[in-house]
Amino acid sequence: MKNLLSLLLISALSSCAGFGKKETTSPSTPPLPLAPKSTPNTTYVKPPIQQISPTKVTWSSGRKDLKIIAMTFDDGPHPQNTPRLLDMLRKRNVKATFFTIGRSVDLYPHIAKRIVQEGHEIGNHTYTHANLSKLSEANVRKELNRGRDAITRATGATPRIMRPPYGALYKNQRQWIKNVYRYPTILWSVDPLDWKDRNASVVANRLTTRATPGGILLAHDLHKTTVDAMPRTLDTLIAQGYKFVTVSELIRLSKQQPVTN
Ligand code: NI
């Protein structure tokens, strides 16, 4: 929270110093020269915020100087496990991101609707959980369009991010998906292998010990054991001072990084 406050303060200072002029610094631009430490800040204030390229395509984590974390749940909605998970999240006021399978959204549209109504984010995870790296461009489009349309039909919301099933997507595919759909490709920083090890305590241990600031945690609300792992996972991370954000919020915050000297 202290970091967040200082960030807000820095943003305020920076917009004052720039007299409304927008910085157009991109990663290819060398950092602006720093003012000598002795220079009084009445004559020069170093712009303290550097914009990260808005065109960054793949995200596995966000900025590491804020104690934020994004919990993500793939392959739902599931008729029992997802509502149970939503209750746990609501009780703790935790916002998460769900990468739903379009086919399951068509089966359980009321659950998808509840996800959005309760303030969580929904991302596109294709319609049939296809391995996109093995499909033609036309079939990738079909998967993404059908996945998106199922979400929009059920919730009224349009997904703004995607995660490829199995994390399988070539670099050139990620780029054209970004160009065509504006979706960044979302991967993860922690994979607890919860699909393989159906043990709540193992899953909770892996998630809580491997979580780091700016992390994107992967889990599957398809599995009962994963949902069973959530009370302990969430409560432990909350006690450690983490603030849960959606993936789009993590990206938004991470596009502005403080300049480190
Ligand atoms: Ni998946």
mmCIF file of N, CA, C and O in Angstrom, residues 73-156:
data_model
loop_
_atom_site.group_PDB
_atom_site.id
_atom_site.type_symbol
_atom_site.label_atom_id
_atom_site.label_comp_id
_atom_site.label_asym_id
_atom_site.label_seq_id
_atom_site.Cartn_x
_atom_site.Cartn_y
_atom_site.Cartn_z
ATOM 1 N N PHE A 73 -7.842 -18.571 -13.225
ATOM 2 C CA PHE A 73 -8.488 -19.885 -13.194
ATOM 3 C C PHE A 73 -8.889 -20.280 -14.615
ATOM 4 O O PHE A 73 -9.655 -19.561 -15.260
ATOM 5 N N ASP A 74 -8.396 -21.408 -15.058
ATOM 6 C CA ASP A 74 -8.617 -21.838 -16.430
ATOM 7 C C ASP A 74 -9.626 -22.985 -16.526
ATOM 8 O O ASP A 74 -9.812 -23.753 -15.583
ATOM 9 N N ASP A 75 -10.188 -23.083 -17.700
ATOM 10 C CA ASP A 75 -10.926 -24.261 -18.189
ATOM 11 C C ASP A 75 -12.337 -24.407 -17.629
ATOM 12 O O ASP A 75 -12.971 -25.435 -17.836
ATOM 13 N N GLY A 76 -12.841 -23.397 -16.934
ATOM 14 C CA GLY A 76 -14.220 -23.445 -16.489
ATOM 15 C C GLY A 76 -15.121 -22.831 -17.532
ATOM 16 O O GLY A 76 -14.680 -22.614 -18.658
ATOM 17 N N PRO A 77 -16.350 -22.476 -17.186
ATOM 18 C CA PRO A 77 -16.921 -22.709 -15.850
ATOM 19 C C PRO A 77 -17.305 -24.171 -15.623
ATOM 20 O O PRO A 77 -17.665 -24.885 -16.554
ATOM 21 N N HIS A 78 -17.230 -24.564 -14.349
ATOM 22 C CA HIS A 78 -17.635 -25.903 -13.923
ATOM 23 C C HIS A 78 -18.890 -25.729 -13.056
ATOM 24 O O HIS A 78 -18.936 -24.817 -12.223
ATOM 25 N N PRO A 79 -19.889 -26.608 -13.248
ATOM 26 C CA PRO A 79 -21.186 -26.361 -12.591
ATOM 27 C C PRO A 79 -21.135 -26.348 -11.063
ATOM 28 O O PRO A 79 -21.929 -25.636 -10.439
ATOM 29 N N GLN A 80 -20.254 -27.101 -10.448
ATOM 30 C CA GLN A 80 -20.156 -27.077 -8.973
ATOM 31 C C GLN A 80 -18.961 -26.267 -8.481
ATOM 32 O O GLN A 80 -19.069 -25.449 -7.567
ATOM 33 N N ASN A 81 -17.793 -26.526 -9.077
ATOM 34 C CA ASN A 81 -16.566 -25.951 -8.514
ATOM 35 C C ASN A 81 -16.474 -24.439 -8.702
ATOM 36 O O ASN A 81 -15.977 -23.726 -7.830
ATOM 37 N N THR A 82 -16.937 -23.955 -9.847
ATOM 38 C CA THR A 82 -16.808 -22.512 -10.090
ATOM 39 C C THR A 82 -17.695 -21.686 -9.142
ATOM 40 O O THR A 82 -17.202 -20.734 -8.533
ATOM 41 N N PRO A 83 -18.974 -22.052 -8.957
ATOM 42 C CA PRO A 83 -19.767 -21.281 -7.987
ATOM 43 C C PRO A 83 -19.190 -21.342 -6.567
ATOM 44 O O PRO A 83 -19.195 -20.344 -5.843
ATOM 45 N N ARG A 84 -18.653 -22.489 -6.201
ATOM 46 C CA ARG A 84 -18.047 -22.622 -4.868
ATOM 47 C C ARG A 84 -16.829 -21.684 -4.754
ATOM 48 O O ARG A 84 -16.646 -21.005 -3.756
ATOM 49 N N LEU A 85 -16.045 -21.642 -5.813
ATOM 50 C CA LEU A 85 -14.885 -20.742 -5.835
ATOM 51 C C LEU A 85 -15.337 -19.282 -5.769
ATOM 52 O O LEU A 85 -14.753 -18.471 -5.038
ATOM 53 N N LEU A 86 -16.388 -18.950 -6.523
ATOM 54 C CA LEU A 86 -16.874 -17.563 -6.530
ATOM 55 C C LEU A 86 -17.306 -17.136 -5.122
ATOM 56 O O LEU A 86 -17.084 -15.992 -4.722
ATOM 57 N N ASP A 87 -17.909 -18.053 -4.388
ATOM 58 C CA ASP A 87 -18.284 -17.740 -2.996
ATOM 59 C C ASP A 87 -17.047 -17.407 -2.168
ATOM 60 O O ASP A 87 -17.039 -16.458 -1.374
ATOM 61 N N MET A 88 -15.982 -18.199 -2.349
ATOM 62 C CA MET A 88 -14.741 -17.973 -1.584
ATOM 63 C C MET A 88 -14.118 -16.621 -1.934
ATOM 64 O O MET A 88 -13.626 -15.910 -1.062
ATOM 65 N N LEU A 89 -14.145 -16.287 -3.213
ATOM 66 C CA LEU A 89 -13.553 -15.025 -3.654
ATOM 67 C C LEU A 89 -14.368 -13.841 -3.120
ATOM 68 O O LEU A 89 -13.814 -12.857 -2.632
ATOM 69 N N ARG A 90 -15.687 -13.987 -3.189
ATOM 70 C CA ARG A 90 -16.562 -12.899 -2.740
ATOM 71 C C ARG A 90 -16.381 -12.640 -1.248
ATOM 72 O O ARG A 90 -16.311 -11.499 -0.811
ATOM 73 N N LYS A 91 -16.270 -13.726 -0.498
ATOM 74 C CA LYS A 91 -16.115 -13.609 0.959
ATOM 75 C C LYS A 91 -14.859 -12.801 1.320
ATOM 76 O O LYS A 91 -14.825 -12.096 2.322
ATOM 77 N N ARG A 92 -13.835 -12.909 0.480
ATOM 78 C CA ARG A 92 -12.555 -12.234 0.761
ATOM 79 C C ARG A 92 -12.366 -10.969 -0.064
ATOM 80 O O ARG A 92 -11.297 -10.363 -0.027
ATOM 81 N N ASN A 93 -13.365 -10.623 -0.857
ATOM 82 C CA ASN A 93 -13.278 -9.481 -1.773
ATOM 83 C C ASN A 93 -12.048 -9.569 -2.683
ATOM 84 O O ASN A 93 -11.330 -8.594 -2.891
ATOM 85 N N VAL A 94 -11.802 -10.766 -3.182
ATOM 86 C CA VAL A 94 -10.674 -10.995 -4.089
ATOM 87 C C VAL A 94 -11.198 -11.008 -5.524
ATOM 88 O O VAL A 94 -12.173 -11.693 -5.825
ATOM 89 N N LYS A 95 -10.541 -10.220 -6.401
ATOM 90 C CA LYS A 95 -10.897 -10.233 -7.826
ATOM 91 C C LYS A 95 -9.900 -11.109 -8.569
ATOM 92 O O LYS A 95 -8.686 -11.006 -8.360
ATOM 93 N N ALA A 96 -10.435 -11.962 -9.430
ATOM 94 C CA ALA A 96 -9.588 -12.922 -10.150
ATOM 95 C C ALA A 96 -9.887 -12.853 -11.641
ATOM 96 O O ALA A 96 -10.723 -12.055 -12.084
ATOM 97 N N THR A 97 -9.182 -13.663 -12.407
ATOM 98 C CA THR A 97 -9.381 -13.710 -13.854
ATOM 99 C C THR A 97 -9.675 -15.150 -14.259
ATOM 100 O O THR A 97 -8.973 -16.069 -13.829
ATOM 101 N N PHE A 98 -10.712 -15.315 -15.059
ATOM 102 C CA PHE A 98 -11.138 -16.651 -15.500
ATOM 103 C C PHE A 98 -10.918 -16.782 -16.997
ATOM 104 O O PHE A 98 -11.469 -15.994 -17.776
ATOM 105 N N PHE A 99 -10.103 -17.752 -17.388
ATOM 106 C CA PHE A 99 -9.945 -18.064 -18.811
ATOM 107 C C PHE A 99 -10.874 -19.234 -19.117
ATOM 108 O O PHE A 99 -10.540 -20.388 -18.883
ATOM 109 N N THR A 100 -12.052 -18.880 -19.601
ATOM 110 C CA THR A 100 -13.103 -19.882 -19.764
ATOM 111 C C THR A 100 -13.025 -20.548 -21.135
ATOM 112 O O THR A 100 -12.548 -19.959 -22.108
ATOM 113 N N ILE A 101 -13.523 -21.758 -21.192
ATOM 114 C CA ILE A 101 -13.667 -22.475 -22.461
ATOM 115 C C ILE A 101 -15.058 -22.146 -23.001
ATOM 116 O O ILE A 101 -16.064 -22.318 -22.300
ATOM 117 N N GLY A 102 -15.111 -21.649 -24.238
ATOM 118 C CA GLY A 102 -16.382 -21.193 -24.813
ATOM 119 C C GLY A 102 -17.480 -22.243 -24.756
ATOM 120 O O GLY A 102 -18.636 -21.939 -24.430
ATOM 121 N N ARG A 103 -17.102 -23.476 -25.041
ATOM 122 C CA ARG A 103 -18.062 -24.578 -25.021
ATOM 123 C C ARG A 103 -18.722 -24.715 -23.647
ATOM 124 O O ARG A 103 -19.916 -24.950 -23.531
ATOM 125 N N SER A 104 -17.930 -24.540 -22.594
ATOM 126 C CA SER A 104 -18.478 -24.638 -21.231
ATOM 127 C C SER A 104 -19.291 -23.398 -20.873
ATOM 128 O O SER A 104 -20.240 -23.479 -20.094
ATOM 129 N N VAL A 105 -18.902 -22.261 -21.433
ATOM 130 C CA VAL A 105 -19.704 -21.046 -21.217
ATOM 131 C C VAL A 105 -21.089 -21.241 -21.816
ATOM 132 O O VAL A 105 -22.100 -20.849 -21.220
ATOM 133 N N ASP A 106 -21.153 -21.898 -22.994
ATOM 134 C CA ASP A 106 -22.455 -22.178 -23.609
ATOM 135 C C ASP A 106 -23.279 -23.137 -22.752
ATOM 136 O O ASP A 106 -24.504 -23.042 -22.716
ATOM 137 N N LEU A 107 -22.603 -24.044 -22.056
ATOM 138 C CA LEU A 107 -23.321 -24.983 -21.188
ATOM 139 C C LEU A 107 -23.798 -24.319 -19.894
ATOM 140 O O LEU A 107 -24.853 -24.645 -19.371
ATOM 141 N N TYR A 108 -22.972 -23.411 -19.352
ATOM 142 C CA TYR A 108 -23.276 -22.798 -18.049
ATOM 143 C C TYR A 108 -23.194 -21.271 -18.142
ATOM 144 O O TYR A 108 -22.385 -20.641 -17.450
ATOM 145 N N PRO A 109 -24.036 -20.676 -18.988
ATOM 146 C CA PRO A 109 -23.918 -19.222 -19.188
ATOM 147 C C PRO A 109 -24.192 -18.424 -17.915
ATOM 148 O O PRO A 109 -23.610 -17.346 -17.723
ATOM 149 N N HIS A 110 -25.055 -18.962 -17.030
ATOM 150 C CA HIS A 110 -25.381 -18.212 -15.805
ATOM 151 C C HIS A 110 -24.155 -18.101 -14.900
ATOM 152 O O HIS A 110 -24.007 -17.117 -14.172
ATOM 153 N N ILE A 111 -23.267 -19.098 -14.958
ATOM 154 C CA ILE A 111 -22.061 -19.020 -14.117
ATOM 155 C C ILE A 111 -21.089 -17.996 -14.704
ATOM 156 O O ILE A 111 -20.485 -17.202 -13.982
ATOM 157 N N ALA A 112 -20.975 -18.002 -16.027
ATOM 158 C CA ALA A 112 -20.121 -17.000 -16.669
ATOM 159 C C ALA A 112 -20.627 -15.594 -16.347
ATOM 160 O O ALA A 112 -19.835 -14.684 -16.051
ATOM 161 N N LYS A 113 -21.933 -15.448 -16.360
ATOM 162 C CA LYS A 113 -22.524 -14.143 -16.066
ATOM 163 C C LYS A 113 -22.207 -13.722 -14.631
ATOM 164 O O LYS A 113 -21.867 -12.569 -14.358
ATOM 165 N N ARG A 114 -22.280 -14.682 -13.740
ATOM 166 C CA ARG A 114 -21.984 -14.375 -12.332
ATOM 167 C C ARG A 114 -20.523 -13.931 -12.171
ATOM 168 O O ARG A 114 -20.226 -13.013 -11.403
ATOM 169 N N ILE A 115 -19.610 -14.585 -12.907
ATOM 170 C CA ILE A 115 -18.187 -14.227 -12.845
ATOM 171 C C ILE A 115 -18.021 -12.729 -13.120
ATOM 172 O O ILE A 115 -17.363 -12.011 -12.365
ATOM 173 N N VAL A 116 -18.658 -12.285 -14.204
ATOM 174 C CA VAL A 116 -18.520 -10.874 -14.597
ATOM 175 C C VAL A 116 -19.250 -9.956 -13.627
ATOM 176 O O VAL A 116 -18.720 -8.910 -13.220
ATOM 177 N N GLN A 117 -20.450 -10.372 -13.218
ATOM 178 C CA GLN A 117 -21.240 -9.534 -12.302
ATOM 179 C C GLN A 117 -20.507 -9.290 -10.987
ATOM 180 O O GLN A 117 -20.698 -8.265 -10.345
ATOM 181 N N GLU A 118 -19.679 -10.261 -10.572
ATOM 182 C CA GLU A 118 -19.001 -10.104 -9.285
ATOM 183 C C GLU A 118 -17.632 -9.442 -9.414
ATOM 184 O O GLU A 118 -16.834 -9.450 -8.470
ATOM 185 N N GLY A 119 -17.388 -8.864 -10.593
ATOM 186 C CA GLY A 119 -16.205 -8.012 -10.732
ATOM 187 C C GLY A 119 -14.942 -8.719 -11.185
ATOM 188 O O GLY A 119 -13.861 -8.132 -11.177
ATOM 189 N N HIS A 120 -15.067 -9.964 -11.600
ATOM 190 C CA HIS A 120 -13.894 -10.674 -12.096
ATOM 191 C C HIS A 120 -13.741 -10.422 -13.595
ATOM 192 O O HIS A 120 -14.670 -9.969 -14.255
ATOM 193 N N GLU A 121 -12.560 -10.769 -14.094
ATOM 194 C CA GLU A 121 -12.321 -10.623 -15.525
ATOM 195 C C GLU A 121 -12.482 -11.981 -16.209
ATOM 196 O O GLU A 121 -12.173 -13.020 -15.621
ATOM 197 N N ILE A 122 -12.981 -11.948 -17.438
ATOM 198 C CA ILE A 122 -13.039 -13.178 -18.245
ATOM 199 C C ILE A 122 -12.131 -13.001 -19.446
ATOM 200 O O ILE A 122 -12.193 -11.985 -20.139
ATOM 201 N N GLY A 123 -11.280 -13.998 -19.675
ATOM 202 C CA GLY A 123 -10.407 -13.986 -20.848
ATOM 203 C C GLY A 123 -10.767 -15.133 -21.777
ATOM 204 O O GLY A 123 -11.405 -16.106 -21.372
ATOM 205 N N ASN A 124 -10.345 -14.983 -23.029
ATOM 206 C CA ASN A 124 -10.634 -15.977 -24.065
ATOM 207 C C ASN A 124 -9.643 -17.140 -23.961
ATOM 208 O O ASN A 124 -8.427 -16.930 -23.952
ATOM 209 N N HIS A 125 -10.172 -18.347 -23.854
ATOM 210 C CA HIS A 125 -9.317 -19.545 -23.751
ATOM 211 C C HIS A 125 -9.737 -20.543 -24.838
ATOM 212 O O HIS A 125 -9.623 -21.744 -24.656
ATOM 213 N N THR A 126 -10.231 -19.994 -25.934
ATOM 214 C CA THR A 126 -10.744 -20.710 -27.120
ATOM 215 C C THR A 126 -12.120 -21.345 -26.856
ATOM 216 O O THR A 126 -12.615 -21.284 -25.725
ATOM 217 N N TYR A 127 -12.661 -21.958 -27.878
ATOM 218 C CA TYR A 127 -13.993 -22.576 -27.736
ATOM 219 C C TYR A 127 -13.919 -24.029 -27.295
ATOM 220 O O TYR A 127 -14.722 -24.481 -26.484
ATOM 221 N N THR A 128 -12.926 -24.762 -27.828
ATOM 222 C CA THR A 128 -12.873 -26.208 -27.521
ATOM 223 C C THR A 128 -11.592 -26.603 -26.781
ATOM 224 O O THR A 128 -11.282 -27.780 -26.690
ATOM 225 N N HIS A 129 -10.851 -25.635 -26.283
ATOM 226 C CA HIS A 129 -9.550 -25.902 -25.650
ATOM 227 C C HIS A 129 -8.588 -26.540 -26.648
ATOM 228 O O HIS A 129 -7.882 -27.510 -26.353
ATOM 229 N N ALA A 130 -8.525 -25.936 -27.820
ATOM 230 C CA ALA A 130 -7.681 -26.456 -28.893
ATOM 231 C C ALA A 130 -6.225 -26.031 -28.704
ATOM 232 O O ALA A 130 -5.947 -24.978 -28.139
ATOM 233 N N ASN A 131 -5.329 -26.866 -29.196
ATOM 234 C CA ASN A 131 -3.916 -26.486 -29.259
ATOM 235 C C ASN A 131 -3.722 -25.616 -30.502
ATOM 236 O O ASN A 131 -3.641 -26.104 -31.627
ATOM 237 N N LEU A 132 -3.675 -24.303 -30.275
ATOM 238 C CA LEU A 132 -3.678 -23.353 -31.393
ATOM 239 C C LEU A 132 -2.417 -23.432 -32.234
ATOM 240 O O LEU A 132 -2.411 -23.063 -33.403
ATOM 241 N N SER A 133 -1.325 -23.913 -31.628
ATOM 242 C CA SER A 133 -0.067 -23.978 -32.379
ATOM 243 C C SER A 133 -0.137 -25.042 -33.480
ATOM 244 O O SER A 133 0.726 -25.098 -34.339
ATOM 245 N N LYS A 134 -1.184 -25.865 -33.438
ATOM 246 C CA LYS A 134 -1.318 -26.907 -34.467
ATOM 247 C C LYS A 134 -2.398 -26.570 -35.486
ATOM 248 O O LYS A 134 -2.702 -27.377 -36.356
ATOM 249 N N LEU A 135 -2.982 -25.390 -35.371
ATOM 250 C CA LEU A 135 -4.103 -25.043 -36.257
ATOM 251 C C LEU A 135 -3.699 -24.013 -37.308
ATOM 252 O O LEU A 135 -2.784 -23.210 -37.096
ATOM 253 N N SER A 136 -4.441 -24.026 -38.412
ATOM 254 C CA SER A 136 -4.282 -22.994 -39.443
ATOM 255 C C SER A 136 -4.789 -21.672 -38.883
ATOM 256 O O SER A 136 -5.549 -21.647 -37.900
ATOM 257 N N GLU A 137 -4.388 -20.595 -39.536
ATOM 258 C CA GLU A 137 -4.833 -19.274 -39.092
ATOM 259 C C GLU A 137 -6.372 -19.195 -39.105
ATOM 260 O O GLU A 137 -6.978 -18.644 -38.181
ATOM 261 N N ALA A 138 -6.978 -19.794 -40.116
ATOM 262 C CA ALA A 138 -8.452 -19.745 -40.212
ATOM 263 C C ALA A 138 -9.080 -20.467 -39.024
ATOM 264 O O ALA A 138 -10.078 -19.998 -38.461
ATOM 265 N N ASN A 139 -8.499 -21.586 -38.632
ATOM 266 C CA ASN A 139 -9.081 -22.325 -37.509
ATOM 267 C C ASN A 139 -8.782 -21.680 -36.160
ATOM 268 O O ASN A 139 -9.585 -21.788 -35.232
ATOM 269 N N VAL A 140 -7.641 -21.005 -36.056
ATOM 270 C CA VAL A 140 -7.363 -20.239 -34.841
ATOM 271 C C VAL A 140 -8.413 -19.138 -34.691
ATOM 272 O O VAL A 140 -8.979 -18.942 -33.616
ATOM 273 N N ARG A 141 -8.680 -18.479 -35.791
ATOM 274 C CA ARG A 141 -9.715 -17.420 -35.768
ATOM 275 C C ARG A 141 -11.060 -17.974 -35.339
ATOM 276 O O ARG A 141 -11.787 -17.373 -34.557
ATOM 277 N N LYS A 142 -11.390 -19.158 -35.884
ATOM 278 C CA LYS A 142 -12.667 -19.779 -35.551
ATOM 279 C C LYS A 142 -12.741 -20.053 -34.044
ATOM 280 O O LYS A 142 -13.746 -19.747 -33.386
ATOM 281 N N GLU A 143 -11.672 -20.604 -33.486
ATOM 282 C CA GLU A 143 -11.631 -20.907 -32.051
ATOM 283 C C GLU A 143 -11.780 -19.633 -31.213
ATOM 284 O O GLU A 143 -12.522 -19.608 -30.224
ATOM 285 N N LEU A 144 -11.036 -18.609 -31.594
ATOM 286 C CA LEU A 144 -11.070 -17.369 -30.803
ATOM 287 C C LEU A 144 -12.404 -16.647 -30.962
ATOM 288 O O LEU A 144 -12.959 -16.117 -29.994
ATOM 289 N N ASN A 145 -12.942 -16.650 -32.185
ATOM 290 C CA ASN A 145 -14.226 -15.975 -32.409
ATOM 291 C C ASN A 145 -15.341 -16.659 -31.620
ATOM 292 O O ASN A 145 -16.148 -16.001 -30.959
ATOM 293 N N ARG A 146 -15.360 -17.990 -31.695
ATOM 294 C CA ARG A 146 -16.429 -18.723 -30.996
ATOM 295 C C ARG A 146 -16.272 -18.590 -29.481
ATOM 296 O O ARG A 146 -17.264 -18.480 -28.755
ATOM 297 N N GLY A 147 -15.030 -18.615 -29.000
ATOM 298 C CA GLY A 147 -14.777 -18.428 -27.568
ATOM 299 C C GLY A 147 -15.251 -17.059 -27.105
ATOM 300 O O GLY A 147 -15.921 -16.923 -26.077
ATOM 301 N N ARG A 148 -14.905 -16.052 -27.895
ATOM 302 C CA ARG A 148 -15.313 -14.670 -27.584
ATOM 303 C C ARG A 148 -16.833 -14.524 -27.628
ATOM 304 O O ARG A 148 -17.446 -13.944 -26.723
ATOM 305 N N ASP A 149 -17.445 -15.062 -28.672
ATOM 306 C CA ASP A 149 -18.887 -14.878 -28.841
ATOM 307 C C ASP A 149 -19.678 -15.557 -27.723
ATOM 308 O O ASP A 149 -20.701 -15.035 -27.275
ATOM 309 N N ALA A 150 -19.199 -16.716 -27.280
ATOM 310 C CA ALA A 150 -19.880 -17.400 -26.164
ATOM 311 C C ALA A 150 -19.838 -16.517 -24.916
ATOM 312 O O ALA A 150 -20.847 -16.362 -24.209
ATOM 313 N N ILE A 151 -18.688 -15.917 -24.656
ATOM 314 C CA ILE A 151 -18.534 -15.048 -23.481
ATOM 315 C C ILE A 151 -19.464 -13.839 -23.600
ATOM 316 O O ILE A 151 -20.167 -13.468 -22.654
ATOM 317 N N THR A 152 -19.471 -13.228 -24.774
ATOM 318 C CA THR A 152 -20.284 -12.026 -24.964
ATOM 319 C C THR A 152 -21.781 -12.344 -24.852
ATOM 320 O O THR A 152 -22.533 -11.602 -24.221
ATOM 321 N N ARG A 153 -22.181 -13.463 -25.453
ATOM 322 C CA ARG A 153 -23.591 -13.886 -25.350
ATOM 323 C C ARG A 153 -24.012 -14.059 -23.894
ATOM 324 O O ARG A 153 -25.064 -13.620 -23.461
ATOM 325 N N ALA A 154 -23.146 -14.712 -23.123
ATOM 326 C CA ALA A 154 -23.521 -15.053 -21.751
ATOM 327 C C ALA A 154 -23.428 -13.862 -20.812
ATOM 328 O O ALA A 154 -24.225 -13.741 -19.873
ATOM 329 N N THR A 155 -22.458 -12.983 -21.034
ATOM 330 C CA THR A 155 -22.145 -11.970 -20.014
ATOM 331 C C THR A 155 -22.352 -10.543 -20.488
ATOM 332 O O THR A 155 -22.403 -9.632 -19.662
ATOM 333 N N GLY A 156 -22.394 -10.333 -21.790
ATOM 334 C CA GLY A 156 -22.447 -8.968 -22.310
ATOM 335 C C GLY A 156 -21.068 -8.321 -22.354
ATOM 336 O O GLY A 156 -20.922 -7.222 -22.879
#
